[in-house]
Amino acid sequence: MFLKGIKLATAALMTLRVSSTLLSEVPEGTPLQIHHAFNNMNTEESTGLSFTWTTRENSTRLLASKCNVVRVTNSDGATRDFMGLSNSYNTTDDLLHTVDVTGLEFEMDYSYQVGCDRLRWSDTHHFTSPPRPVTQDTRQDLEKSFSFLSYGDMGVGNSAVGTKDAIIKDDTKYEFLLHNGDISYACGADGVWDQWFDLIEPYANKFPYMTTQGNHDLLPADSGGEDGIPYATRFKMPDDGSNLIDNKLYYSFTHRYVKFIQIATDVPYYGGDDYDGDDTEQYKWLEQELIDANSGDNRLSVPWIIISGHKPMYCSSTYGTNDRSSETGLGNSGSITRYLEPLLEKYNVDVFLAGHIHAYERTKPVGGNGTLIDEDSIRPNPDGIGDIYASPSHPVHLLLGMAGAGHLDEEWNVWDDGAWAVHNEETYGYMSMTFHNASAFEMTFVANGNGVLANGTMLEDSELGVNEPSVHDRVIILK
């Protein structure tokens, strides 16, 4: 039985104020907006992270441009300093600092500060270094559990603050976060980037914050002329995935026993038997990543593949260009499905995560542009929420555009439920993901409590913000 969407209050009623850190509130040169990401600078014995932060200053700018240090302290009190670079772009007064930290022991607790002695240091923060990927020699680690977060389409208004607050309340030990595009919705107003980074810093300074760009981060018209420059300068993803010159806005990383692949749905991805031209660079890169992931005994050590991108392959919403026909163009569900879904099927991808439509939706295991549905693998979850998919024969698709950006106008957005659809709702929140081991993956949609009760009843405007986060959907995939 398909669970119909829950329509929340209008964006105007749901808007929450978030103020960025004003220059007058902190001394010049104070490190702000600290976040970090995996950097794939791994060896057999060590791992690394890339740290980025902001300083806002006038008179201290020259000094701050040389103040690019991450000071890392291990549990024994031994300290190391790592040096990096600073950068900026022509629409911001901020100075952006990026430092690569290498040589970390696997899965160890560290404390750190950013800044320098000559100017200012940040407060002390903490992180746990990335774990060692599972290999043939460490397959006992297939029994280990881990959790991560995912969402898309956040911004700073509507219920973005509610999602941030719900994550902070969540006592799960998350190892990283995947943000599937449409990050701040600054759209040319650079101060909104500052607001957004101030918003997410309470957890972005604790675990890696991994991103892919959306149309409002990259495309000239949709980004207010930003053309991806703030995104590329304010984030550093693995393998220099933010390098706009090469259009390398896609990358991959392996975390424990899962291969994560981030694709760019607004950079040409065409290819395959159904494409008349030469395969695009991204298509060739993606297929090679999947070939490598499936070569030899690799799937015995890293049995899961999760692909994330901004725009979805499957979405029941009729908003805008969500046409699944084979004639649609760049960035639409139709062409992404047409050209990339055959790769997901051929190389046994498990899950595809997306955003773009400001809602939540889960599919059945599905392939063949919606014509192949694995009904036999589906059974109800005994706890009464969601389903279990036992050894599904097709990928599962999740639409996670519910982090905070305003819901779509009812006049233009109709939910036309496909046979492959299971659950959708226009409710704000986030996805809590847990691998209990390498055989069981649980994905839970947590509504942030800002504007809807657990049973779907609307709160009055005067009551907004008083409800607690609650679970609205869950699916467990068993291998």
Coordinates of C-alpha atoms in Angstrom, one line a residue:
M1 CA 0.0 0.0 0.0
F2 CA 1.6 3.3 -1.1
L3 CA 1.8 5.8 1.7
K4 CA 0.8 9.2 0.4
G5 CA 2.7 12.4 0.9
I6 CA 2.3 14.6 3.9
K7 CA 2.1 18.2 2.9
L8 CA 3.6 20.7 5.4
A9 CA 3.0 24.3 5.9
T10 CA 4.2 26.8 3.3
A11 CA 7.8 27.8 3.2
A12 CA 6.8 31.2 4.6
L13 CA 5.3 29.7 7.7
M14 CA 8.2 27.3 8.1
T15 CA 11.1 29.7 7.7
L16 CA 13.4 29.8 10.6
R17 CA 16.0 32.5 11.1
V18 CA 19.7 31.7 11.1
S19 CA 22.3 34.3 11.7
S20 CA 25.9 34.0 10.5
T21 CA 28.8 34.9 12.7
L22 CA 29.2 38.6 12.2
L23 CA 32.6 40.2 11.9
S24 CA 31.8 42.3 15.0
E25 CA 31.2 39.2 17.1
V26 CA 34.6 37.6 16.8
P27 CA 38.2 39.0 16.6
E28 CA 39.6 39.4 13.2
G29 CA 41.4 36.3 12.0
T30 CA 39.4 33.8 14.1
P31 CA 39.0 30.4 12.4
L32 CA 35.3 29.8 11.6
Q33 CA 33.2 27.2 9.7
I34 CA 35.6 24.3 10.3
H35 CA 34.9 21.2 8.4
H36 CA 36.8 18.2 7.0
A37 CA 36.5 15.5 4.4
F38 CA 38.1 12.2 3.4
N39 CA 41.1 12.8 1.1
N40 CA 42.1 9.3 -0.1
M41 CA 45.7 10.0 0.9
N42 CA 45.9 6.5 2.3
T43 CA 48.8 4.0 2.5
E44 CA 48.7 0.5 3.9
E45 CA 49.6 1.9 7.3
S46 CA 47.9 5.3 7.5
T47 CA 45.1 7.5 6.4
G48 CA 44.3 11.2 6.1
L49 CA 41.7 14.0 6.0
S50 CA 41.4 17.5 4.4
F51 CA 40.4 20.4 6.6
T52 CA 38.9 23.7 5.5
W53 CA 37.9 26.8 7.4
T54 CA 37.2 30.4 7.0
T55 CA 38.6 33.7 8.4
R56 CA 37.0 37.0 8.1
E57 CA 39.3 40.0 8.4
N58 CA 40.5 43.2 6.9
S59 CA 43.7 44.4 8.5
T60 CA 44.9 40.9 9.2
R61 CA 44.3 39.5 5.8
L62 CA 48.0 39.3 4.8
L63 CA 48.9 37.6 8.0
A64 CA 45.9 35.3 7.9
S65 CA 46.9 34.2 4.4
K66 CA 49.9 32.5 5.9
C67 CA 48.0 31.1 8.9
N68 CA 47.2 27.7 7.5
V69 CA 48.0 25.2 10.2
V70 CA 46.1 22.2 11.5
R71 CA 47.6 21.0 14.9
V72 CA 46.7 17.4 15.6
T73 CA 47.2 15.7 18.9
N74 CA 46.9 12.0 19.5
S75 CA 45.7 10.2 22.6
D76 CA 49.3 10.0 24.0
G77 CA 49.6 13.8 23.7
A78 CA 52.0 13.8 20.7
T79 CA 51.4 16.8 18.5
R80 CA 52.0 17.4 14.8
D81 CA 51.5 20.5 12.7
F82 CA 50.3 20.3 9.1
M83 CA 50.7 23.3 6.7
G84 CA 48.3 24.2 3.8
L85 CA 47.2 27.1 1.6
S86 CA 44.7 29.9 1.6
N87 CA 42.4 31.0 -1.3
S88 CA 39.5 33.2 -2.1
Y89 CA 37.3 34.3 -4.9
N90 CA 36.0 37.7 -6.2
T91 CA 32.6 37.8 -4.6
T92 CA 33.7 37.1 -1.0
D93 CA 35.6 38.9 1.7
D94 CA 36.4 35.5 3.3
L95 CA 39.7 33.8 3.2
L96 CA 39.4 30.0 2.8
H97 CA 42.1 27.8 4.3
T98 CA 42.7 24.2 3.3
V99 CA 45.2 21.8 4.8
D100 CA 45.8 18.1 4.0
V101 CA 46.5 16.0 7.1
T102 CA 48.2 12.7 6.4
G103 CA 49.9 9.8 8.3
L104 CA 47.0 9.3 10.7
E105 CA 46.6 5.9 12.4
F106 CA 43.5 4.1 11.3
E107 CA 40.4 4.6 13.5
M108 CA 42.0 6.5 16.3
D109 CA 40.7 9.5 18.3
Y110 CA 42.5 12.8 17.9
S111 CA 42.0 16.4 19.0
Y112 CA 42.8 19.3 16.8
Q113 CA 42.9 23.1 16.4
V114 CA 43.3 25.2 13.2
G115 CA 44.9 28.6 12.9
C116 CA 48.5 29.6 13.9
D117 CA 50.5 31.0 16.8
R118 CA 51.0 34.4 15.0
L119 CA 47.3 35.1 14.8
R120 CA 44.7 32.9 16.5
W121 CA 43.8 29.3 17.1
S122 CA 40.3 27.8 17.0
D123 CA 38.8 26.0 19.9
T124 CA 39.9 22.4 20.4
H125 CA 37.8 19.9 18.4
H126 CA 37.9 16.1 18.1
F127 CA 37.6 13.5 15.3
T128 CA 38.1 9.8 14.8
S129 CA 40.3 9.0 11.9
P130 CA 38.9 6.9 9.0
P131 CA 39.0 3.1 9.4
R132 CA 41.1 0.8 7.3
P133 CA 39.2 -0.5 4.2
V134 CA 38.5 -4.2 4.4
T135 CA 40.9 -6.4 2.4
Q136 CA 41.2 -10.1 1.9
D137 CA 43.5 -10.2 5.0
T138 CA 41.0 -8.3 7.2
R139 CA 37.7 -9.9 6.4
Q140 CA 36.9 -10.3 10.0
D141 CA 36.1 -6.5 9.8
L142 CA 33.0 -7.4 7.7
E143 CA 31.2 -8.0 11.0
K144 CA 31.8 -4.5 12.2
S145 CA 28.9 -2.0 12.3
F146 CA 29.0 1.7 11.3
S147 CA 26.6 4.6 10.7
F148 CA 26.5 7.6 8.5
L149 CA 24.1 10.4 7.6
S150 CA 22.7 11.5 4.2
Y151 CA 20.5 14.3 2.9
G152 CA 20.2 16.8 0.1
D153 CA 18.8 20.3 -0.6
M154 CA 19.4 22.1 2.7
G155 CA 19.9 25.9 2.5
V156 CA 19.4 28.0 5.6
G157 CA 15.7 28.7 5.8
N158 CA 12.5 26.7 6.1
S159 CA 13.5 23.8 8.3
A160 CA 17.2 23.6 7.8
V161 CA 17.7 24.6 11.5
G162 CA 15.3 21.9 12.5
T163 CA 17.3 19.3 10.7
K164 CA 20.5 20.5 12.2
D165 CA 19.0 20.5 15.7
A166 CA 17.6 16.9 15.2
I167 CA 21.1 15.7 14.1
I168 CA 22.7 17.2 17.2
K169 CA 20.1 15.5 19.4
D170 CA 20.8 12.2 17.7
D171 CA 23.3 10.3 19.9
T172 CA 24.3 7.8 17.1
K173 CA 28.1 7.8 16.5
Y174 CA 28.1 8.8 12.8
E175 CA 31.3 8.3 10.8
F176 CA 30.6 10.8 8.0
L177 CA 27.8 12.6 6.1
L178 CA 26.8 12.6 2.4
H179 CA 25.2 15.8 1.2
N180 CA 23.7 15.1 -2.2
G181 CA 23.8 18.5 -3.8
D182 CA 22.1 21.9 -3.5
I183 CA 24.1 22.9 -0.5
S184 CA 23.5 26.5 0.7
Y185 CA 21.2 28.0 -2.0
A186 CA 23.3 31.2 -1.8
C187 CA 22.7 31.7 -5.5
G188 CA 25.1 34.6 -5.7
A189 CA 24.5 36.0 -2.2
D190 CA 27.8 35.0 -0.7
G191 CA 26.8 35.7 2.9
V192 CA 24.4 32.8 2.7
W193 CA 27.4 30.5 2.3
D194 CA 28.6 31.9 5.7
Q195 CA 25.2 31.3 7.2
W196 CA 25.1 27.8 6.0
F197 CA 28.6 26.8 7.2
D198 CA 27.9 28.4 10.6
L199 CA 24.7 26.3 10.7
I200 CA 26.4 22.9 10.1
E201 CA 29.7 23.5 11.8
P202 CA 28.6 21.9 15.2
Y203 CA 28.7 18.5 13.5
A204 CA 30.8 19.2 10.4
N205 CA 33.9 19.7 12.6
K206 CA 33.4 16.3 14.1
F207 CA 33.2 13.9 11.1
P208 CA 33.8 14.1 7.4
Y209 CA 31.3 16.2 5.4
M210 CA 31.2 14.7 1.9
T211 CA 29.4 16.5 -0.9
T212 CA 28.3 16.5 -4.5
Q213 CA 27.2 19.6 -6.3
G214 CA 23.6 20.3 -7.3
N215 CA 22.2 22.6 -10.0
H216 CA 22.0 25.5 -7.5
D217 CA 25.7 25.1 -6.8
L218 CA 27.0 24.7 -10.4
L219 CA 24.7 25.7 -13.3
P220 CA 25.1 29.4 -14.2
A221 CA 21.4 30.3 -14.2
D222 CA 20.4 28.2 -11.2
S223 CA 23.4 29.3 -9.1
G224 CA 22.9 33.0 -9.6
G225 CA 26.1 33.2 -11.6
E226 CA 28.3 31.4 -9.1
D227 CA 29.2 28.7 -11.7
G228 CA 30.4 26.4 -8.9
I229 CA 33.3 28.7 -7.8
P230 CA 32.2 29.1 -4.1
Y231 CA 31.5 25.3 -4.0
A232 CA 34.9 24.5 -5.4
T233 CA 36.7 26.9 -3.1
R234 CA 34.9 26.1 0.1
F235 CA 35.1 22.3 -0.2
K236 CA 37.9 19.9 -1.0
M237 CA 36.8 16.4 -1.9
P238 CA 39.0 13.3 -2.6
D239 CA 41.2 13.3 -5.6
D240 CA 40.6 17.1 -6.1
G241 CA 37.0 16.3 -6.9
S242 CA 36.3 20.1 -6.8
N243 CA 38.5 20.9 -9.8
L244 CA 36.2 22.7 -12.1
I245 CA 38.9 23.1 -14.8
D246 CA 38.9 19.4 -15.4
N247 CA 35.2 19.0 -14.7
K248 CA 36.3 16.5 -12.1
L249 CA 33.2 17.0 -9.9
Y250 CA 33.0 13.3 -9.2
Y251 CA 35.0 11.0 -7.0
S252 CA 34.9 7.8 -5.0
F253 CA 36.1 6.5 -1.7
T254 CA 35.9 3.2 0.2
H255 CA 34.8 3.2 3.8
R256 CA 35.2 -0.1 5.6
Y257 CA 33.4 -2.6 3.3
V258 CA 31.4 -0.1 1.1
K259 CA 32.4 1.6 -2.1
F260 CA 30.9 5.1 -2.3
I261 CA 30.8 6.8 -5.7
Q262 CA 29.7 10.5 -6.1
I263 CA 28.6 11.5 -9.6
A264 CA 27.8 14.9 -11.1
T265 CA 24.4 15.0 -12.6
D266 CA 24.9 18.4 -14.2
V267 CA 28.1 17.5 -15.9
P268 CA 27.8 15.3 -19.1
Y269 CA 27.3 11.7 -18.2
Y270 CA 26.1 10.2 -21.5
G271 CA 27.4 6.9 -22.8
G272 CA 26.6 3.3 -23.5
D273 CA 24.8 1.4 -26.2
D274 CA 21.9 3.9 -26.2
Y275 CA 24.0 6.9 -26.8
D276 CA 24.9 7.9 -30.4
G277 CA 28.1 9.9 -29.6
D278 CA 31.4 9.1 -27.9
D279 CA 31.1 8.1 -24.2
T280 CA 31.6 11.2 -22.0
E281 CA 34.6 11.4 -19.6
Q282 CA 32.3 11.0 -16.6
Y283 CA 30.6 7.9 -18.1
K284 CA 34.0 6.3 -18.8
W285 CA 35.2 7.1 -15.3
L286 CA 32.1 5.7 -13.7
E287 CA 32.2 2.5 -15.7
Q288 CA 35.9 2.0 -14.8
E289 CA 35.2 2.6 -11.1
L290 CA 32.5 -0.1 -11.3
I291 CA 34.7 -2.5 -13.2
D292 CA 37.5 -2.1 -10.6
A293 CA 35.0 -2.6 -7.8
N294 CA 33.9 -5.9 -9.3
S295 CA 37.3 -7.2 -10.4
G296 CA 38.7 -10.3 -8.9
D297 CA 37.6 -10.9 -5.3
N298 CA 36.9 -7.3 -4.6
R299 CA 33.2 -7.8 -3.9
L300 CA 34.1 -10.3 -1.2
S301 CA 36.0 -7.6 0.8
V302 CA 33.9 -4.6 -0.3
P303 CA 30.5 -6.2 -1.2
W304 CA 28.4 -3.0 -1.2
I305 CA 28.3 -0.2 -3.8
I306 CA 26.4 3.1 -3.2
I307 CA 26.2 5.8 -5.8
S308 CA 25.1 9.3 -4.9
G309 CA 24.2 12.2 -7.2
H310 CA 22.0 15.3 -7.0
K311 CA 19.3 14.5 -9.6
P312 CA 17.3 11.2 -9.2
M313 CA 16.8 8.3 -11.6
Y314 CA 13.4 7.6 -10.0
C315 CA 10.9 10.1 -8.6
S316 CA 7.1 10.1 -8.5
S317 CA 6.9 13.9 -8.5
T318 CA 5.8 15.5 -11.8
Y319 CA 7.6 18.7 -10.9
G320 CA 9.6 20.4 -13.6
T321 CA 11.5 18.0 -15.8
N322 CA 11.1 14.8 -13.8
D323 CA 10.1 12.9 -17.0
R324 CA 11.3 9.4 -17.1
S325 CA 10.9 9.1 -20.9
S326 CA 14.0 8.5 -23.0
E327 CA 13.7 11.8 -24.8
T328 CA 14.5 14.1 -21.9
G329 CA 17.7 16.1 -21.7
L330 CA 20.7 16.8 -19.4
G331 CA 19.9 16.5 -15.7
N332 CA 16.5 14.9 -15.9
S333 CA 15.5 11.6 -14.4
G334 CA 14.8 10.3 -17.9
S335 CA 18.3 10.8 -19.3
I336 CA 20.1 9.7 -16.1
T337 CA 18.1 6.6 -16.1
R338 CA 18.5 6.0 -19.8
Y339 CA 22.3 6.3 -19.8
L340 CA 23.5 5.3 -16.3
E341 CA 20.9 2.8 -15.0
P342 CA 22.4 0.0 -17.3
L343 CA 25.7 0.5 -15.5
L344 CA 24.0 0.1 -12.1
E345 CA 22.4 -3.2 -13.3
K346 CA 25.4 -4.6 -15.0
Y347 CA 27.8 -4.0 -12.1
N348 CA 25.3 -4.8 -9.3
V349 CA 25.1 -1.4 -7.6
D350 CA 23.1 -1.7 -4.4
V351 CA 21.7 1.8 -3.7
F352 CA 21.3 5.1 -5.5
L353 CA 21.0 8.3 -3.3
A354 CA 19.7 11.6 -4.8
G355 CA 18.0 14.9 -3.9
H356 CA 16.8 17.7 -6.1
I357 CA 13.0 17.3 -5.4
H358 CA 12.4 18.6 -1.9
A359 CA 10.8 15.5 -0.5
Y360 CA 11.6 12.0 0.6
E361 CA 10.8 8.9 -1.5
R362 CA 11.8 5.2 -1.4
T363 CA 11.5 2.7 -4.2
K364 CA 11.2 -1.0 -4.4
P365 CA 14.2 -2.8 -5.9
V366 CA 13.8 -1.5 -9.5
G367 CA 15.5 -1.6 -12.9
G368 CA 14.7 -1.4 -16.6
N369 CA 13.4 2.2 -16.4
G370 CA 10.7 1.0 -14.0
T371 CA 9.7 -2.1 -15.9
L372 CA 11.6 -4.6 -13.7
I373 CA 10.5 -4.7 -10.0
D374 CA 11.6 -7.3 -7.5
E375 CA 8.4 -7.9 -5.5
D376 CA 9.6 -11.3 -4.3
S377 CA 12.4 -9.8 -2.2
I378 CA 10.0 -7.5 -0.2
R379 CA 8.5 -8.3 3.2
P380 CA 7.2 -6.1 6.0
N381 CA 9.5 -5.0 8.7
P382 CA 8.4 -6.7 12.0
D383 CA 8.6 -3.4 13.9
G384 CA 5.7 -2.1 11.7
I385 CA 7.8 0.7 10.0
G386 CA 8.9 0.1 6.4
D387 CA 10.1 -3.0 4.8
I388 CA 12.9 -5.6 4.5
Y389 CA 14.4 -6.3 1.1
A390 CA 16.0 -9.7 1.2
S391 CA 18.7 -10.2 -1.5
P392 CA 17.1 -7.8 -4.0
S393 CA 17.9 -8.3 -7.6
H394 CA 17.9 -4.6 -8.6
P395 CA 19.1 -1.4 -7.0
V396 CA 17.1 0.6 -4.4
H397 CA 16.6 4.3 -5.0
L398 CA 16.2 6.9 -2.3
L399 CA 15.2 10.6 -2.9
L400 CA 16.6 12.6 0.0
G401 CA 15.8 16.2 -0.9
M402 CA 14.3 17.0 2.5
A403 CA 17.0 18.6 4.6
G404 CA 15.5 22.1 4.6
A405 CA 14.8 23.7 1.2
G406 CA 11.2 24.9 0.7
H407 CA 8.6 22.4 -0.4
L408 CA 7.5 22.6 -4.0
D409 CA 4.4 24.5 -5.1
E410 CA 1.3 22.2 -5.2
E411 CA 0.3 23.8 -8.5
W412 CA 3.4 22.4 -10.2
N413 CA 4.1 19.3 -8.1
V414 CA 1.9 16.2 -8.3
W415 CA 2.9 12.8 -6.9
D416 CA 2.1 10.4 -9.8
D417 CA 3.0 7.1 -8.0
G418 CA 4.8 4.6 -10.2
A419 CA 4.4 0.8 -9.6
W420 CA 8.0 0.9 -8.2
A421 CA 7.2 3.5 -5.6
V422 CA 6.8 2.6 -1.9
H423 CA 6.7 5.7 0.3
N424 CA 7.0 9.4 -0.3
E425 CA 6.2 12.5 1.8
E426 CA 7.1 16.2 1.9
T427 CA 8.5 16.3 5.4
Y428 CA 11.8 17.8 6.5
G429 CA 14.5 15.6 8.1
Y430 CA 17.5 13.4 7.3
M431 CA 18.5 9.8 6.6
S432 CA 20.2 7.8 9.3
M433 CA 22.1 4.9 7.7
T434 CA 23.6 1.9 9.6
F435 CA 25.5 -1.1 8.4
H436 CA 25.0 -3.6 11.2
N437 CA 27.5 -5.7 9.3
A438 CA 28.4 -6.5 5.7
S439 CA 25.1 -8.4 5.3
A440 CA 22.6 -6.0 6.7
F441 CA 22.1 -2.3 5.8
E442 CA 19.4 -0.3 7.5
M443 CA 18.2 3.1 6.2
T444 CA 15.9 5.2 8.4
F445 CA 14.1 8.4 7.5
V446 CA 14.0 10.6 10.6
A447 CA 11.6 13.5 10.4
N448 CA 13.1 16.5 12.2
G449 CA 9.9 17.2 14.2
N450 CA 9.6 20.7 12.9
G451 CA 6.0 21.0 11.7
V452 CA 4.6 17.4 11.6
L453 CA 3.7 14.9 14.2
A454 CA 4.8 11.2 13.9
N455 CA 1.3 10.3 12.7
G456 CA 1.3 12.9 10.0
T457 CA -0.9 15.4 11.7
M458 CA -0.1 19.0 10.9
L459 CA 1.0 21.3 13.8
E460 CA -0.4 24.8 14.0
D461 CA 2.0 27.6 13.1
S462 CA 2.2 28.6 16.8
E463 CA 3.3 25.0 17.7
L464 CA 6.1 24.7 15.2
G465 CA 9.4 23.6 16.6
V466 CA 7.9 21.9 19.7
N467 CA 7.8 18.3 18.4
E468 CA 10.6 15.8 18.7
P469 CA 12.2 14.0 15.8
S470 CA 10.6 10.7 14.8
V471 CA 11.0 7.8 12.5
H472 CA 8.8 8.0 9.4
D473 CA 10.2 5.2 7.2
R474 CA 12.7 2.4 7.3
V475 CA 14.1 -0.2 4.9
I476 CA 16.6 -2.9 5.7
I477 CA 18.5 -4.5 2.8
L478 CA 19.9 -8.0 3.4
K479 CA 22.6 -9.6 1.3

